[in-house]
Amino acid sequence: DADVTQTPRNRITKTGKRIMLECSQTKGHDRMYWYRQDPGLGLQLIYYSFDVKDINKGEISDGYSVSRQAQAKFSLSLESAIPNQTALYFCATSALHGGEQFFGPGTRLTVL
Amino acid sequence: AQSVTQPDIHITVSEGASLELRCNYSYGATPYLFWYVQSPGQGLQLLLKYFSGDTLVQGIKGFEAEFKRSQSSFNLRKPSVHWSDAAEYFCAVGGPEYGNKLVFGAGTILRVKS
């Protein structure tokens, strides 16, 4: 079984809709991250959480929000989706300070 | 701003030829350094990592990387490329000097020709 899972894997939605992407992990890690990937830009950090009561904005948090429901669950929401949020979204976890991160398989989101 | 540069957007090599992918970081005396690989439609898989110690590190799939502090570089190498190595490769830097987060380069797409 995968250690970091993301649902859904693919989603097509319309402008203005609210969307939630979910991430679950069985690695027992305290730290969780949400990234978006756009061609030629690498991965950009949206939000991160170092424990259940800690939420921090990343480089590109505008238009996004997150919820850390438990150590194992970290959800990303797009309150009102817009076409330039069309991207591949990755969740990741880590155990150490700035150490290795483990990635989920990604969610491909298309906003029409 | 803290940044990671991968100067080559695309690289094409022949199967069996050697490979070197370049990575430079802008900041940090004691960076944590990583190379990840992403195959089409897949997530990111860690190839290798450097925290401290021996500056030449070995990873999976026959890859290695060398940390050169004087050049702020962490280049990835493989002596003989296989067709299955075709993928996108990302360099990343982290550690306390990076707020315990990772900063990623833009990626290098590797094409392997037979």
CSV table of C-alpha atoms in Angstrom, one decimal:
chain,number,residue,atom,x,y,z
A,1,ASP,CA,0.0,0.0,0.0
A,2,ALA,CA,1.1,3.5,-0.8
A,3,ASP,CA,2.5,5.5,2.2
A,4,VAL,CA,1.1,8.9,0.9
A,5,THR,CA,-2.2,8.9,-0.9
A,6,GLN,CA,-4.0,11.6,-2.7
A,7,THR,CA,-7.7,11.8,-3.7
A,8,PRO,CA,-8.9,12.4,-6.3
A,9,ARG,CA,-6.2,11.6,-8.8
A,10,ASN,CA,-7.9,13.6,-11.6
A,11,ARG,CA,-10.5,16.3,-11.3
A,12,ILE,CA,-12.1,18.6,-13.9
A,13,THR,CA,-14.1,21.5,-12.5
A,14,LYS,CA,-15.5,24.9,-13.6
A,15,THR,CA,-14.5,28.4,-12.7
A,16,GLY,CA,-15.9,29.5,-9.3
A,17,LYS,CA,-16.4,26.0,-7.9
A,18,ARG,CA,-15.0,25.1,-4.5
A,19,ILE,CA,-12.6,22.1,-4.7
A,20,MET,CA,-11.0,20.0,-2.0
A,21,LEU,CA,-8.0,17.8,-2.5
A,22,GLU,CA,-7.2,15.3,0.2
A,23,CYS,CA,-3.9,13.8,1.4
A,24,SER,CA,-3.4,10.9,3.8
A,25,GLN,CA,-0.3,9.3,5.0
A,26,THR,CA,0.6,6.2,7.0
A,27,LYS,CA,4.3,7.1,7.5
A,28,GLY,CA,3.7,8.6,11.0
A,29,HIS,CA,5.3,11.9,9.9
A,30,ASP,CA,4.5,15.1,11.7
A,31,ARG,CA,5.3,17.4,8.7
A,32,MET,CA,3.1,17.7,5.6
A,33,TYR,CA,3.3,19.9,2.6
A,34,TRP,CA,1.2,20.9,-0.5
A,35,TYR,CA,2.9,21.8,-3.8
A,36,ARG,CA,1.8,22.7,-7.2
A,37,GLN,CA,3.7,21.8,-10.3
A,38,ASP,CA,3.6,23.8,-13.5
A,39,PRO,CA,5.7,23.0,-16.6
A,40,GLY,CA,9.1,24.7,-16.4
A,41,LEU,CA,8.5,26.0,-12.9
A,42,GLY,CA,9.3,23.0,-10.8
A,43,LEU,CA,7.4,22.6,-7.5
A,44,GLN,CA,6.1,25.6,-5.7
A,45,LEU,CA,5.1,25.4,-2.0
A,46,ILE,CA,1.5,26.3,-1.3
A,47,TYR,CA,1.1,25.5,2.4
A,48,TYR,CA,2.9,23.4,5.0
A,49,SER,CA,2.2,22.1,8.5
A,50,PHE,CA,4.9,21.0,11.0
A,51,ASP,CA,2.3,19.5,13.3
A,52,VAL,CA,-1.4,19.3,13.8
A,53,LYS,CA,-1.7,22.8,15.3
A,54,ASP,CA,0.7,24.4,12.9
A,55,ILE,CA,-0.2,25.8,9.5
A,56,ASN,CA,2.1,28.0,7.4
A,57,LYS,CA,1.8,29.8,4.1
A,58,GLY,CA,4.2,28.9,1.4
A,59,GLU,CA,5.3,30.9,-1.7
A,60,ILE,CA,1.9,30.8,-3.5
A,61,SER,CA,-0.9,30.6,-0.9
A,62,ASP,CA,-3.2,33.1,-2.4
A,63,GLY,CA,-6.5,31.5,-3.5
A,64,TYR,CA,-5.8,28.3,-1.4
A,65,SER,CA,-6.6,27.2,2.1
A,66,VAL,CA,-5.7,24.1,4.1
A,67,SER,CA,-6.9,22.0,7.0
A,68,ARG,CA,-4.9,19.6,9.1
A,69,GLN,CA,-7.5,17.3,10.4
A,70,ALA,CA,-5.1,14.9,12.1
A,71,GLN,CA,-1.5,13.9,12.0
A,72,ALA,CA,-2.2,11.7,9.0
A,73,LYS,CA,-4.5,14.1,7.0
A,74,PHE,CA,-3.9,17.4,5.3
A,75,SER,CA,-6.4,18.8,2.9
A,76,LEU,CA,-6.0,21.6,0.3
A,77,SER,CA,-9.0,23.7,-0.8
A,78,LEU,CA,-9.5,26.0,-3.6
A,79,GLU,CA,-12.3,28.4,-2.4
A,80,SER,CA,-13.3,29.6,-5.9
A,81,ALA,CA,-11.3,27.9,-8.6
A,82,ILE,CA,-9.9,29.8,-11.5
A,83,PRO,CA,-8.3,28.5,-14.8
A,84,ASN,CA,-4.8,29.5,-13.8
A,85,GLN,CA,-5.0,27.0,-10.9
A,86,THR,CA,-5.0,24.2,-13.5
A,87,ALA,CA,-1.9,22.3,-12.4
A,88,LEU,CA,-0.6,19.1,-10.9
A,89,TYR,CA,-0.8,19.1,-7.1
A,90,PHE,CA,1.4,17.1,-4.8
A,91,CYS,CA,1.2,16.3,-1.2
A,92,ALA,CA,4.4,15.4,0.7
A,93,THR,CA,5.5,14.4,4.2
A,94,SER,CA,8.7,14.5,6.1
A,95,ALA,CA,10.0,13.4,9.5
A,96,LEU,CA,13.1,15.5,10.0
A,97,HIS,CA,13.9,19.2,10.0
A,98,GLY,CA,14.3,20.0,6.3
A,99,GLY,CA,15.0,16.4,5.5
A,100,GLU,CA,13.8,14.0,2.9
A,101,GLN,CA,10.2,14.5,1.7
A,102,PHE,CA,8.0,11.6,0.5
A,103,PHE,CA,5.5,12.4,-2.2
A,104,GLY,CA,2.1,11.3,-3.1
A,105,PRO,CA,1.2,10.3,-6.7
A,106,GLY,CA,-0.3,13.8,-7.4
A,107,THR,CA,-3.7,15.2,-8.4
A,108,ARG,CA,-4.2,16.6,-11.8
A,109,LEU,CA,-6.7,19.5,-11.6
A,110,THR,CA,-8.2,21.2,-14.6
A,111,VAL,CA,-10.3,24.3,-14.1
A,112,LEU,CA,-12.4,25.2,-17.1
B,1,ALA,CA,15.8,35.0,-2.4
B,2,GLN,CA,16.8,31.5,-1.9
B,3,SER,CA,16.9,29.7,-5.2
B,4,VAL,CA,18.0,26.6,-7.0
B,5,THR,CA,19.2,26.7,-10.6
B,6,GLN,CA,19.1,23.8,-13.1
B,7,PRO,CA,20.5,25.5,-16.2
B,8,ASP,CA,19.5,22.8,-18.6
B,9,ILE,CA,15.8,22.5,-19.4
B,10,HIS,CA,16.2,19.6,-21.7
B,11,ILE,CA,19.1,17.2,-22.2
B,12,THR,CA,19.3,14.4,-24.8
B,13,VAL,CA,21.8,11.6,-24.5
B,14,SER,CA,22.4,8.4,-26.3
B,15,GLU,CA,21.7,5.1,-24.5
B,16,GLY,CA,24.9,3.9,-23.0
B,17,ALA,CA,26.4,7.4,-22.8
B,18,SER,CA,27.4,9.2,-19.6
B,19,LEU,CA,25.1,11.8,-18.1
B,20,GLU,CA,25.7,14.9,-15.9
B,21,LEU,CA,22.8,17.1,-14.7
B,22,ARG,CA,23.8,20.4,-13.2
B,23,CYS,CA,22.4,22.0,-10.1
B,24,ASN,CA,23.5,25.2,-8.2
B,25,TYR,CA,22.0,26.7,-5.1
B,26,SER,CA,22.2,30.3,-4.0
B,27,TYR,CA,22.4,30.2,-0.3
B,28,GLY,CA,23.6,28.2,2.7
B,29,ALA,CA,26.7,27.1,4.4
B,30,THR,CA,25.3,23.7,5.4
B,31,PRO,CA,22.6,22.8,2.9
B,32,TYR,CA,20.7,19.6,2.7
B,33,LEU,CA,20.7,18.5,-0.9
B,34,PHE,CA,18.5,16.2,-2.9
B,35,TRP,CA,17.8,14.8,-6.3
B,36,TYR,CA,14.4,13.5,-7.2
B,37,VAL,CA,13.1,11.9,-10.4
B,38,GLN,CA,9.7,12.1,-11.9
B,39,SER,CA,8.6,9.6,-14.6
B,40,PRO,CA,5.6,10.6,-16.8
B,41,GLY,CA,2.4,10.5,-14.8
B,42,GLN,CA,4.2,9.6,-11.6
B,43,GLY,CA,5.1,11.3,-8.3
B,44,LEU,CA,8.6,12.2,-7.3
B,45,GLN,CA,11.0,9.6,-6.2
B,46,LEU,CA,14.1,10.3,-4.2
B,47,LEU,CA,17.3,9.3,-6.0
B,48,LEU,CA,19.8,10.4,-3.4
B,49,LYS,CA,20.5,12.9,-0.6
B,50,TYR,CA,23.4,14.7,1.1
B,51,PHE,CA,23.3,16.0,4.6
B,52,SER,CA,27.0,15.9,5.6
B,53,GLY,CA,30.1,13.9,5.4
B,54,ASP,CA,31.5,12.4,2.2
B,55,THR,CA,30.7,14.8,-0.6
B,56,LEU,CA,30.2,12.0,-3.2
B,57,VAL,CA,27.0,10.2,-2.5
B,58,GLN,CA,25.5,7.2,-4.2
B,59,GLY,CA,21.9,6.7,-4.9
B,60,ILE,CA,19.5,4.3,-6.5
B,61,LYS,CA,19.5,3.2,-10.1
B,62,GLY,CA,23.2,3.8,-10.5
B,63,PHE,CA,23.1,7.5,-9.9
B,64,GLU,CA,25.7,9.5,-7.9
B,65,ALA,CA,26.1,13.2,-7.0
B,66,GLU,CA,28.9,15.3,-5.8
B,67,PHE,CA,28.6,18.3,-3.5
B,68,LYS,CA,31.1,21.0,-4.2
B,69,ARG,CA,30.8,23.7,-1.6
B,70,SER,CA,33.2,26.1,-3.4
B,71,GLN,CA,30.9,26.0,-6.4
B,72,SER,CA,27.6,25.8,-4.6
B,73,SER,CA,26.8,22.8,-6.8
B,74,PHE,CA,25.4,19.3,-6.5
B,75,ASN,CA,25.6,17.8,-9.9
B,76,LEU,CA,24.0,14.4,-10.7
B,77,ARG,CA,25.9,11.8,-12.7
B,78,LYS,CA,25.4,8.4,-14.2
B,79,PRO,CA,28.1,6.6,-16.2
B,80,SER,CA,25.8,4.8,-18.6
B,81,VAL,CA,22.3,5.9,-19.3
B,82,HIS,CA,19.5,3.4,-20.0
B,83,TRP,CA,16.3,4.1,-22.0
B,84,SER,CA,14.3,3.8,-18.7
B,85,ASP,CA,16.1,6.8,-17.3
B,86,ALA,CA,14.1,9.1,-19.5
B,87,ALA,CA,12.3,11.3,-17.0
B,88,GLU,CA,12.3,14.7,-15.4
B,89,TYR,CA,14.9,15.3,-12.7
B,90,PHE,CA,14.6,17.9,-9.9
B,91,CYS,CA,17.3,19.2,-7.6
B,92,ALA,CA,16.2,20.5,-4.2
B,93,VAL,CA,17.8,22.2,-1.3
B,94,GLY,CA,16.7,22.3,2.3
B,95,GLY,CA,17.8,22.4,5.9
B,96,PRO,CA,17.6,24.9,8.8
B,97,GLU,CA,19.0,27.7,6.6
B,98,TYR,CA,16.0,27.1,4.3
B,99,GLY,CA,13.4,27.2,7.1
B,100,ASN,CA,13.3,23.5,7.2
B,101,LYS,CA,11.5,23.5,3.8
B,102,LEU,CA,12.7,22.4,0.4
B,103,VAL,CA,13.3,24.7,-2.5
B,104,PHE,CA,13.1,23.0,-5.9
B,105,GLY,CA,14.8,23.8,-9.2
B,106,ALA,CA,12.7,24.0,-12.3
B,107,GLY,CA,13.7,20.6,-13.5
B,108,THR,CA,15.7,19.0,-16.3
B,109,ILE,CA,13.9,16.8,-18.8
B,110,LEU,CA,16.1,13.9,-19.9
B,111,ARG,CA,15.5,12.3,-23.3
B,112,VAL,CA,17.4,9.1,-24.2
B,113,LYS,CA,17.9,8.2,-27.8
B,114,SER,CA,18.7,4.7,-29.0
